[in-house]
Coordinates of C-alpha atoms in Angstrom, one line a residue:
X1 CA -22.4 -37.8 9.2
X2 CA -25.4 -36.9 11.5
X3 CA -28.5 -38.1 9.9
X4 CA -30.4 -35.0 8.7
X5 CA -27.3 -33.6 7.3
X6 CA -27.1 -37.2 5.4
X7 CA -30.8 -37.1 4.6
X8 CA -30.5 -33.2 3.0
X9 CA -27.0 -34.9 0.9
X10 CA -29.5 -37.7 -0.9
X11 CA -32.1 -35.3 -0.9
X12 CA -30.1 -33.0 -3.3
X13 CA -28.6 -35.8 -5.3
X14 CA -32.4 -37.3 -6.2
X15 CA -33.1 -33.5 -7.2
X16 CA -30.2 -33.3 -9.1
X17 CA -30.5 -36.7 -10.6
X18 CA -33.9 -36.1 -12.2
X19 CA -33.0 -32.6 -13.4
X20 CA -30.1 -34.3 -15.4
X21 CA -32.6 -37.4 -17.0
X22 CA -34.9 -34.3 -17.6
X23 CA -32.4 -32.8 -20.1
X24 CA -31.0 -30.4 -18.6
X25 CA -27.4 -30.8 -18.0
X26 CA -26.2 -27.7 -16.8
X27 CA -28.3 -25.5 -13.6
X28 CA -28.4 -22.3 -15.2
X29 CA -31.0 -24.2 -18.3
X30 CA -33.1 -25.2 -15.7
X31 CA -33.2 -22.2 -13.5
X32 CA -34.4 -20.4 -17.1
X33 CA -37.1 -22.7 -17.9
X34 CA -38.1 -23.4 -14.2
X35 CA -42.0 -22.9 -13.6
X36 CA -43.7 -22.9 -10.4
X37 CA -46.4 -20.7 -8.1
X38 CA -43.1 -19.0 -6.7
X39 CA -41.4 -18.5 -9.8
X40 CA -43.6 -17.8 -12.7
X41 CA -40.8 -16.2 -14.7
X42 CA -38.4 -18.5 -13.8
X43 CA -35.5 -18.8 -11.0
X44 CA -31.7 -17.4 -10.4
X45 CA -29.2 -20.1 -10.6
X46 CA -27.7 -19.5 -7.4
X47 CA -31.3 -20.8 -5.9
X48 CA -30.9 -24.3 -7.3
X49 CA -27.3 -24.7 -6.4
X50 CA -28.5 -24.0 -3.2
X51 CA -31.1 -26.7 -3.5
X52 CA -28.7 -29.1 -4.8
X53 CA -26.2 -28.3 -2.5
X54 CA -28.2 -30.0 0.3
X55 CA -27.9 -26.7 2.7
X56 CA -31.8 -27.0 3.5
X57 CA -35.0 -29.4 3.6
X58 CA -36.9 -28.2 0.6
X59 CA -40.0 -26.7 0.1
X60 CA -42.9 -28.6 -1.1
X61 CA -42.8 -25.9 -4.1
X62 CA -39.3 -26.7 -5.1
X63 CA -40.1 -30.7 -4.8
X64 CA -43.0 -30.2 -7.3
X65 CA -40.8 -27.8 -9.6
X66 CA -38.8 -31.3 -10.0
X67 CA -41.6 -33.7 -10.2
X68 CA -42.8 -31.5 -13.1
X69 CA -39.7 -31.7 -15.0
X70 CA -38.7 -35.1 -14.4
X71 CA -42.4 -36.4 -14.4
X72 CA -41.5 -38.6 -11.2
X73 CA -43.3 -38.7 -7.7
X74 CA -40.6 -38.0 -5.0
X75 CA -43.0 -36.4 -2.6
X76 CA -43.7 -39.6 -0.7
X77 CA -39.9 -40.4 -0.7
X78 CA -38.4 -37.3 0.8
X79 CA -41.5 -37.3 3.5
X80 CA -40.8 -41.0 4.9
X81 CA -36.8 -39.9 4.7
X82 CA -37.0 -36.2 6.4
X83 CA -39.5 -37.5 9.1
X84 CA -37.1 -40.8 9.9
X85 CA -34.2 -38.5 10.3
X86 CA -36.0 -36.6 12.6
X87 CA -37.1 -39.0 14.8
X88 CA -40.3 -37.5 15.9
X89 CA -43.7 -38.5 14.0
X90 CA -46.5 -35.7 13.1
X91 CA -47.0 -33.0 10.7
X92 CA -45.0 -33.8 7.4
X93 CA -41.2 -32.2 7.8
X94 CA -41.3 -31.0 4.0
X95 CA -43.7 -27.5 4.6
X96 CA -46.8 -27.6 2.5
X97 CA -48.7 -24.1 1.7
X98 CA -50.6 -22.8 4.8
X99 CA -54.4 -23.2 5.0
X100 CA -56.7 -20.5 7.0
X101 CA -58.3 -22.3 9.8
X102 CA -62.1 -22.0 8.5
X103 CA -61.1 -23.5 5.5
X104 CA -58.6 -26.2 7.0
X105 CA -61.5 -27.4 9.1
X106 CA -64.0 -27.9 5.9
X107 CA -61.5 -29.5 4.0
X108 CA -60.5 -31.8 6.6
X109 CA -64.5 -32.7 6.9
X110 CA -65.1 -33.2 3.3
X111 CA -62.3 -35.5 2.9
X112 CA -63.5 -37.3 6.5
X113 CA -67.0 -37.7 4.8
X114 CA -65.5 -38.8 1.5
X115 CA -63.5 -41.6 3.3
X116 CA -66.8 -42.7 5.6
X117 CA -68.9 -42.8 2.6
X118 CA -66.6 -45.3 1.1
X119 CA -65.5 -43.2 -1.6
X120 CA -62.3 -44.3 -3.6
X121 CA -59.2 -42.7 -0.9
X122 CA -55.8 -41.8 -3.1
X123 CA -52.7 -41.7 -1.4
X124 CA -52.9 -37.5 -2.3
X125 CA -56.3 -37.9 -0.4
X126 CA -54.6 -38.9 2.6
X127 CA -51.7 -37.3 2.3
X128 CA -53.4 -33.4 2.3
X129 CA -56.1 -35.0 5.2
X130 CA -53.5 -36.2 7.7
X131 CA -51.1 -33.2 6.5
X132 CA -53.5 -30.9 7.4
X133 CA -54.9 -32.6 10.9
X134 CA -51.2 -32.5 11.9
X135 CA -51.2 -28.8 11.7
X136 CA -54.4 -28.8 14.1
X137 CA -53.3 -30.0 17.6
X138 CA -56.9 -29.1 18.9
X139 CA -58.8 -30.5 16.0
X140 CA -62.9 -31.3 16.6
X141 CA -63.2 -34.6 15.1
X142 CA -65.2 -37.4 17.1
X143 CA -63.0 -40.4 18.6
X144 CA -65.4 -42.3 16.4
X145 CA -64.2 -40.3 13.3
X146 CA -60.4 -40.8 14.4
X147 CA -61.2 -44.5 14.9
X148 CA -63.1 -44.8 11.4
X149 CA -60.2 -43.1 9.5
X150 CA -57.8 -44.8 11.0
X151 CA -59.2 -48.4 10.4
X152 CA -59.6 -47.1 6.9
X153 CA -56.3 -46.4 6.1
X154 CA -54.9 -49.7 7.9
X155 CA -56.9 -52.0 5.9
X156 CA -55.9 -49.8 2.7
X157 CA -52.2 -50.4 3.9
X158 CA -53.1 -54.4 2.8
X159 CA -53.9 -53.7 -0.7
X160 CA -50.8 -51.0 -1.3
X161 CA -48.0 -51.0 -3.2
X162 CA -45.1 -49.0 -4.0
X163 CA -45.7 -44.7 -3.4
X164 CA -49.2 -45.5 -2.4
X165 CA -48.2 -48.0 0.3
X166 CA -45.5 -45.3 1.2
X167 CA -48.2 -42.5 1.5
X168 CA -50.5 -44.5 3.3
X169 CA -47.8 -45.6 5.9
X170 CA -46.7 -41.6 6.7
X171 CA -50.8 -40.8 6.9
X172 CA -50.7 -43.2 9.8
X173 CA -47.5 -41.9 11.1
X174 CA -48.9 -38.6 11.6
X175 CA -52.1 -40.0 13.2
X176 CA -50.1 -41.6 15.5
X177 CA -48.4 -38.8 16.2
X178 CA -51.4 -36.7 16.8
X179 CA -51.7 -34.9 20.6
X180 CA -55.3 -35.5 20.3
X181 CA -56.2 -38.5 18.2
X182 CA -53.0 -40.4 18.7
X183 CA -54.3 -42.3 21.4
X184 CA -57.3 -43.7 19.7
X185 CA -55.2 -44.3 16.4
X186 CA -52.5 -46.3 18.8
X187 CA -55.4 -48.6 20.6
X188 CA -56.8 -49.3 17.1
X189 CA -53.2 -50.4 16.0
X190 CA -52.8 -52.6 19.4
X191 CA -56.4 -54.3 18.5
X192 CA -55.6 -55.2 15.0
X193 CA -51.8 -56.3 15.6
X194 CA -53.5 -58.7 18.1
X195 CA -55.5 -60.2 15.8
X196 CA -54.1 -63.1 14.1
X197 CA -55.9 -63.2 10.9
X198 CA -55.3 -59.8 9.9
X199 CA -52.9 -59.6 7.1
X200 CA -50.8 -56.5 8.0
X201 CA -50.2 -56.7 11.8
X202 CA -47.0 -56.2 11.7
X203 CA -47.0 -53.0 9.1
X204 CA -49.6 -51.7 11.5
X205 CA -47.2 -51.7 14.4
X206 CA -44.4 -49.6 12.2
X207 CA -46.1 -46.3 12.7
X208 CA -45.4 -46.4 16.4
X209 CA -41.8 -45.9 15.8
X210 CA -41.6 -42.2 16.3
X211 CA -44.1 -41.9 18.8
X212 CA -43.0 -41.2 22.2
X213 CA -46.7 -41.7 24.0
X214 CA -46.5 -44.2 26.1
X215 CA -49.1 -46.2 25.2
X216 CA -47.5 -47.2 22.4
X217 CA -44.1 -48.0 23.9
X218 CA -46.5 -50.4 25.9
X219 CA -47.8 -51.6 22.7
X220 CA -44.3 -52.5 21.2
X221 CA -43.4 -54.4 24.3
X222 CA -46.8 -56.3 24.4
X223 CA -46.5 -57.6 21.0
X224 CA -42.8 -58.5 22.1
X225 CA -43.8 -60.7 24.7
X226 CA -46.9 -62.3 23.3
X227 CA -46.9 -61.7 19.5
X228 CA -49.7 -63.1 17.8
X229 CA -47.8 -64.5 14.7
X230 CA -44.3 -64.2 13.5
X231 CA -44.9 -60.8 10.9
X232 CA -46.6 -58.7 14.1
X233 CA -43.0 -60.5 16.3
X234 CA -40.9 -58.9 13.1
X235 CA -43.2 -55.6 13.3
X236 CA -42.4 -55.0 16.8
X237 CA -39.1 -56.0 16.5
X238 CA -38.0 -53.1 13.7
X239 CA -39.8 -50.7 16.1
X240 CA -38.3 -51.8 19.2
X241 CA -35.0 -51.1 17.6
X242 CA -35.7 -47.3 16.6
X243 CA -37.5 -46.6 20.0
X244 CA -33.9 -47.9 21.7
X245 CA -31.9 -45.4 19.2
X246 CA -34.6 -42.5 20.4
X247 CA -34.7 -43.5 23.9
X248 CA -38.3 -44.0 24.1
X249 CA -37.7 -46.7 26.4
X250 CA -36.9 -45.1 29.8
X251 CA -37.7 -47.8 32.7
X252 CA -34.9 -50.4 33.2
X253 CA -36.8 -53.3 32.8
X254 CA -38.6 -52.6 29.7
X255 CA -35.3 -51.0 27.8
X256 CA -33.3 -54.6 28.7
X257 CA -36.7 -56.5 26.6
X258 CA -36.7 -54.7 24.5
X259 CA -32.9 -55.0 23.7
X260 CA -33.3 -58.5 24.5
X261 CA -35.8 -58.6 21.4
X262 CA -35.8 -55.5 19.3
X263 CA -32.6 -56.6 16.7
X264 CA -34.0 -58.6 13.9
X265 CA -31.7 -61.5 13.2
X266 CA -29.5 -60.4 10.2
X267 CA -30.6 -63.0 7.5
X268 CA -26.2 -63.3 6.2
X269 CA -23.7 -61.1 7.6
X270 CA -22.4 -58.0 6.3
X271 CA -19.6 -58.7 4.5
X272 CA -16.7 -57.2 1.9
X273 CA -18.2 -58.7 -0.9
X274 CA -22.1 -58.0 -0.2
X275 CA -20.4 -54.2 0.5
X276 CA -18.2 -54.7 -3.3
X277 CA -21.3 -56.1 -4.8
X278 CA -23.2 -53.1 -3.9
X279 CA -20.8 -50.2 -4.8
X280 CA -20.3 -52.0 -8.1
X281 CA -24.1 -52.5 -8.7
X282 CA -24.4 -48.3 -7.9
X283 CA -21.8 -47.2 -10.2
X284 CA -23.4 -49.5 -13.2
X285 CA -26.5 -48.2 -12.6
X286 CA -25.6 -44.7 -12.4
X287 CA -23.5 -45.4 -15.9
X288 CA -26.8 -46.5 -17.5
X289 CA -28.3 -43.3 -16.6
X290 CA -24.7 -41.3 -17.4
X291 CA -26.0 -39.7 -13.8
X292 CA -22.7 -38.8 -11.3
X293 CA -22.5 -41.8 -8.8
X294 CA -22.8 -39.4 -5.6
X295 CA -25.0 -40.5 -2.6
X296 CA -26.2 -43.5 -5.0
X297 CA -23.3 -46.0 -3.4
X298 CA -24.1 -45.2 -0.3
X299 CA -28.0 -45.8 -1.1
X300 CA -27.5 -48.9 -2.7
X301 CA -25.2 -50.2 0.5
X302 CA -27.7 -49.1 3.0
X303 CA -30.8 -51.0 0.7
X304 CA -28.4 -54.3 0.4
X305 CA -26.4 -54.3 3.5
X306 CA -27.7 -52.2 6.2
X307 CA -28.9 -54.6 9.7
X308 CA -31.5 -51.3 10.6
X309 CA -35.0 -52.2 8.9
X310 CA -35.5 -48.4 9.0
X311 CA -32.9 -47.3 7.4
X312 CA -33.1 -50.3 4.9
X313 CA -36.6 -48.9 4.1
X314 CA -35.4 -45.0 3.4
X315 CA -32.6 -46.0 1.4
X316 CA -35.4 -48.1 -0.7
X317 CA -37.6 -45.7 -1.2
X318 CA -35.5 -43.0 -2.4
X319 CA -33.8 -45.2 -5.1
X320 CA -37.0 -46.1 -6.1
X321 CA -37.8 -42.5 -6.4
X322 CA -34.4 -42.1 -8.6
X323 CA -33.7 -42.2 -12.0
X324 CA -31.7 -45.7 -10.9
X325 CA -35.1 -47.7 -10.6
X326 CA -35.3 -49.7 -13.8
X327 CA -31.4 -49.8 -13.9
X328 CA -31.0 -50.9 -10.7
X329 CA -33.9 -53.5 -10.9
X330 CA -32.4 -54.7 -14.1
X331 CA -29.4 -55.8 -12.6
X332 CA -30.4 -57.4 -9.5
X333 CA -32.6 -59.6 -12.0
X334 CA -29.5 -60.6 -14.0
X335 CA -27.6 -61.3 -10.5
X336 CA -31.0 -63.2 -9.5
X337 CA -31.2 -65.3 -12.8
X338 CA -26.9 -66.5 -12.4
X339 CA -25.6 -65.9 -8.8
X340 CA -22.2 -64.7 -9.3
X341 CA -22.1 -63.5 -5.5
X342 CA -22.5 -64.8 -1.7
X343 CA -25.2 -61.6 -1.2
X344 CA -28.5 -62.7 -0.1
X345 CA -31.5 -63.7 -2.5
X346 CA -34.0 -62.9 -0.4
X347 CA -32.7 -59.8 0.5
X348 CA -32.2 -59.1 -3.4
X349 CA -35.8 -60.6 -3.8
X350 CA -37.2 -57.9 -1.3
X351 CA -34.9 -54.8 -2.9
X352 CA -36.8 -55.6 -6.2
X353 CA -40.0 -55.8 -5.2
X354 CA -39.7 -52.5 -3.3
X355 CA -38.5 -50.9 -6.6
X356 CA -41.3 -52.2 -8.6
X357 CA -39.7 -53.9 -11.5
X358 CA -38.6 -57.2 -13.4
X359 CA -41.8 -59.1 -12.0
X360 CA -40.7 -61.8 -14.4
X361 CA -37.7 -63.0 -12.3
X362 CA -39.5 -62.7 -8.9
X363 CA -42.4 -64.9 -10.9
X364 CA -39.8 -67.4 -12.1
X365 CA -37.8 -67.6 -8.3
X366 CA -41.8 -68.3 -6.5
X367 CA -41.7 -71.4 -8.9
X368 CA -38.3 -72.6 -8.9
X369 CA -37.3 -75.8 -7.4
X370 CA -33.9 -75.3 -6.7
X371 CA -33.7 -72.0 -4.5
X372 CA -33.7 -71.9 -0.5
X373 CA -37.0 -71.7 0.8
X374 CA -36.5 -68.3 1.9
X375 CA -36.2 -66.8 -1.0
X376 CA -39.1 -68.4 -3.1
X377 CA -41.2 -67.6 0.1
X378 CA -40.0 -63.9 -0.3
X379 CA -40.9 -64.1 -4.0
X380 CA -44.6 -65.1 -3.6
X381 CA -45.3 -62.4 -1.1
X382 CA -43.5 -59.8 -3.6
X383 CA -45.9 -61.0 -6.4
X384 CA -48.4 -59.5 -4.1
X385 CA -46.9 -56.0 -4.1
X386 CA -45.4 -55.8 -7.2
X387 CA -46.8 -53.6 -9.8
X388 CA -48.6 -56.0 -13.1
X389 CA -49.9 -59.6 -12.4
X390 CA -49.4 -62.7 -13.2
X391 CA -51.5 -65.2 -15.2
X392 CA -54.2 -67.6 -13.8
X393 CA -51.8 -70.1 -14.7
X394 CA -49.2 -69.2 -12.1
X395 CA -51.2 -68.5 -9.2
X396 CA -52.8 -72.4 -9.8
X397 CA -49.5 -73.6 -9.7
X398 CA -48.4 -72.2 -6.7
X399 CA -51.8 -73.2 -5.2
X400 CA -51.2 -76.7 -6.0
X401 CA -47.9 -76.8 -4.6
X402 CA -48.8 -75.3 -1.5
X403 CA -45.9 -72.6 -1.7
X404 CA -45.5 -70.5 1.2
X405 CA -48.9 -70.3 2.5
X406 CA -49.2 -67.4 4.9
X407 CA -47.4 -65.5 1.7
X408 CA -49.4 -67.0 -1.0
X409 CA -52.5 -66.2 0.7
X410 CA -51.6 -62.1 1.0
X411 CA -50.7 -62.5 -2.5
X412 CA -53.9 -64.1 -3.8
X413 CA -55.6 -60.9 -1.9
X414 CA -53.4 -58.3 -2.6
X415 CA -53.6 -59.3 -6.5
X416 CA -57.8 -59.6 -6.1
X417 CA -57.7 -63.6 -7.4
X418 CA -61.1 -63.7 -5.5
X419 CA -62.4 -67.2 -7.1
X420 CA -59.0 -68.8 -6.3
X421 CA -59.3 -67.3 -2.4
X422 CA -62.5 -69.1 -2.2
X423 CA -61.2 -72.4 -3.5
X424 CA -59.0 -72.4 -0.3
X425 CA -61.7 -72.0 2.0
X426 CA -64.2 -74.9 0.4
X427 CA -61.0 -76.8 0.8
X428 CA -60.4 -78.7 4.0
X429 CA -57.2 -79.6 3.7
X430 CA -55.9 -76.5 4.4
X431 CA -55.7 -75.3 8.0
X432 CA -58.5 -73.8 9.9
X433 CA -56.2 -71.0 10.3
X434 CA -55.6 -70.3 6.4
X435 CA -58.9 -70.2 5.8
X436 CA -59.5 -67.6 8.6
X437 CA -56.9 -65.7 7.2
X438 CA -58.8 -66.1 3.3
X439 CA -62.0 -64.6 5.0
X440 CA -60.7 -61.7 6.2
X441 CA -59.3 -61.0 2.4
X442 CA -62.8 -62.0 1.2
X443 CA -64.6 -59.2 3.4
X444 CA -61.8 -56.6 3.6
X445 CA -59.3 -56.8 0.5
X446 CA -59.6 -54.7 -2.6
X447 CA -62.4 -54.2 -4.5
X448 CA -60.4 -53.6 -7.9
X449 CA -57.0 -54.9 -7.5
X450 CA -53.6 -53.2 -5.3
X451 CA -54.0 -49.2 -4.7
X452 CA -50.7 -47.9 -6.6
X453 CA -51.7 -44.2 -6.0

C-alpha cells in the first residue's frame, strides 16, 4: 500500500478509535452531538464515514472535533505521520485556518519576541509560529531571529518528552524546510551536532530528513564520516537512510556512503515470533479497549519490528496517541518483568518509554543486575523522558554504580536532579568528558523539570 494511502487508513482508525472510548458506538450519535466552528448544529453522518473511511487527510477542524470528544491530543501525531509520508518537510500537511498577511506577520513577531524574552515556549507556541512561517516563503525575519529561534527550540528538544518532544521536532522540521531561513536553521544544526557535549546531536540532525537543500545532504554525510560521538553517528545514520528512499542523494560517490553507512544495524532480526508476539500483543490490547483490531496490528508490528527508524517512530507516535497507550504499555511491562519471548528488551524498553507509561518497570530494568547491558543502558536514558520521576534514592544508586554514563547523565538533566549533576563535576573520577557534558546541562537544561506540553 503506498504510504499516504497507508497513513490516511491509521489516520481514520485513531479517529475512529477515540470516537468509540468516547461513548459513542455507533456514527450517526456522534454526527448528532458533534460541535465545532464548522458545524455548530452538528454534522450528517455521511461526513464522518467519510472521515473514517480514510478517503482524505483531515482538516485541522475535524482533528479537534475528535480531540474534544475523546479529550486526547492527536494533533502532533497525525502532523509527524502526514509530513513523513510525504516526504517533503515545511508547512504542516494537516491545513490549519488561513491568517491575513498583516495579521500573520504580528503574530509571528509577538511569538518571536515572546521566545527572545525568554518567556515559557509551549509546544502550541511553536506549533502556530513555525505553522504560520511556513505559509510565508518571503518572511522579514532577521538571520539573527532565525538563528535565535532555532537555537531555542533545539535546546528545548533536550528537556522534551512525549507530544511536546514531538511538536518541537516538526517546528524544526518546518524551519528546515523553510526557502528562506532553512539555511541558517541547517548551519545552526551542523554547529551543534559537531559539538560533542551537547546532549541532543543526534535528534538535531533528524530534521534534515525531508530537506532536499543541499547543504544539509552535505551535513548528513559530514557527520557520517567524522561523527562527533556515537548518538550524532546514529542521527545521521536514520537520516541517511530516508534521504536514500527520497533520492536526495544524487552524485555517485556520496549515494554509495551514504549506503555504505545510512542502515542502522538491526539490534535482533526480524523474526516469526517477534512478528506473532506483536499481532498477539495488538489484538489484547485492542480487547482491553473492546476497540476493532484494524490498522492497530500493523502499528504495533511496525513499532516492534520495523528496521526503518522512521517508520518505527510514526508507528510510535500514533499508538501513543490511541486509545491502546496504557493497554499496550501494560503489557509490554508484564512481557518485561517474565520474558516469555526471543523479542528484544531494549527495543521493548524504548516502545514504553515512547508511550509514556509503567515507569516502574523501566526503573526496576535501570537497576537490575541480571539484564544485558543494552537494555538497562536503554532504561536509564528512558527515565529521562518518561513522564513522573523517580526518587532521590534511585538516581544515587545508579550514580554510585556508574550505570550507563552518557545515559545517566541526559537523565540526571532531563529530570532537573541539579545537586546530583554537580556532584559529578566536583568529582574527579569521572572523565573530563562527563563532566563537560554535566556543564552544558548545568547552563542549558530545564529550569523546572521536562517540557510535556
Amino acid at each position: 500500500m503506498p504510504e499516504q494511502a497507508l497513513v490516511r487508513e491509521r489516520t481514520a482508525w485513531l479517529l475512529a478509535s477515540h470516537r468509540r472510548c468516547a461513548g459513542f458506538t455507533t456514527v450517526s450519535g456522534f454526527a448528532r452531538r458533534a460541535r465545532g466552528p464548522r458545524w455548530p448544529r452538528g454534522v450528517h453522518r455521511s461526513r464522518v464515514h467519510a472521515w473514517e473511511g480514510g478517503r482524505s487527510t483531515p482538516h485541522i477542524d475535524v482533528v479537534r472535533l475528535y480531540e474534544s470528544a475523546s479529550g486526547h491530543d492527536l494533533l502532533a501525531a497525525l502532523d509527524i505521520a502526514h509530513r513523513a509520508a510525504s516526504g517533503a518537510i515545511g508547512g504542516p500537511v494537516i491545513r490549519r485556518p488561513a491568517v491575513s498577511g498583516q495579521r500573520r506577520r504580528r503574530l509571528i513577531l509577538d511569538l518571536v519576541e515572546k521566545a527572545d524574552g525568554g518567556d515559557a515556549m509551549t509546544g502550541g507556541d511553536w506549533d502556530e509560529l513555525t505553522g504560520m512561517i511556513s505559509t510565508d516563503p518571503h518572511i522579514c525575519l532577521r538571520d539573527r531571529d532565525a538563528g535565535m529561534i532555532t537555537h531555542r527550540l533545539v535546546v528545548e528538544l533536550c528537556a522534551a518528552e512525549g507530544d511536546g518532544w514531538a511538536r518541537r521536532q516538526e517546528a524544526l522540521a518546518r524551519l528546515i524546510g523553510h526557502p528562506a531561513l532553512g539555511r541558517v536553521a541547517i548551519d545552526l544544526c551542523d554547529q551543534l551536532a559537531r559539538d560533542r557535549y551537547f546532549a541532543v546531536g543526534g535528534d538535531v540532525l533528524l530534521g534534515l530528513d525531508g530537506s532536499q537543500h543541499p547543504d544539509a545532504t552535505a551535513v548528513v554525510l559530514r557527520h557520517l564520516r567524522t561523527p562527533v560521538s556515537t548518538e550524532v553517528e546514529a542521527g545521521a545514520r536514520v537520516v541517511a537512510a530516508q534521504k536514500i528512499r527520497l533520492g536526495h542523494f544524487r552524485g555517485a560517490t556520496s549515494r554509495l556512503l551514504a549506503q555504505d553507512h545510512a542502515s542502522p544495524p538491526c539490534d535482533s532480526p526480524t523474526g516469526p515470533d517477534r512478528t506473532a508476539y506483536a499481532e498477539r500483543l495488538a489484538h489484547a490490547a485492542a480487547a482491553d479497549v473492546d476497540i476493532p483490531t484494524g490498522a492497530a496490528t500493523g502499528l504495533v508490528i511496525a513499532m516492534l519490528c520495523d528496521p526503518d527508524a522512521t517508520a518505527r517512530y510514526v508507528a510510535i507516535r500514533f499508538l501513543a496517541a490511541s486509545p491502546l497507550r496504557a493497554p499496550l504499555a501494560r503489557r509490554i511491562g508484564d512481557e518485561l518483568t517474565t520474558p516469555r519471548t526471543s523479542v528484544d528488551g531494549a527495543r521493548l524498553v524504548s516502545a514504553l518509554a515512547a508511550l509514556g507509561e509503567n515507569r516502574r518497570t523501566v526503573e526496576r530494568l535501570a537497576c537490575a543486575h541480571d539484564v544485558p547491558a543494552q537494555v538497562r543502558d536503554t532504561a536509564v536514558r528512558s527515565l529521562g523522558h518518561m513522564p513522573g520521576d523517580s526518587p532521590s534514592s534511585l538516581w544515587r544508586h545508579l550514580l554510585a554504580r556508574r550505570v550507563g554514563d552518557g545515559a545517566l547523565i541526559c537523565a540526571l538533566g532531563m529530570r532537573h536532579q541539579h545537586a546530583l549533576l554537580r556532584e559529578i563535576v566536583a568529582d574527579p573520577a569521572w572523565s573530563p568528558g562527563a563532566r563537560a557534558a554535566v556543564r552544558w546541562w548545568l547552563r542549558h537544561g530545564p529550569a523546572d523539570g521536562p517540557l510535556d506540553r
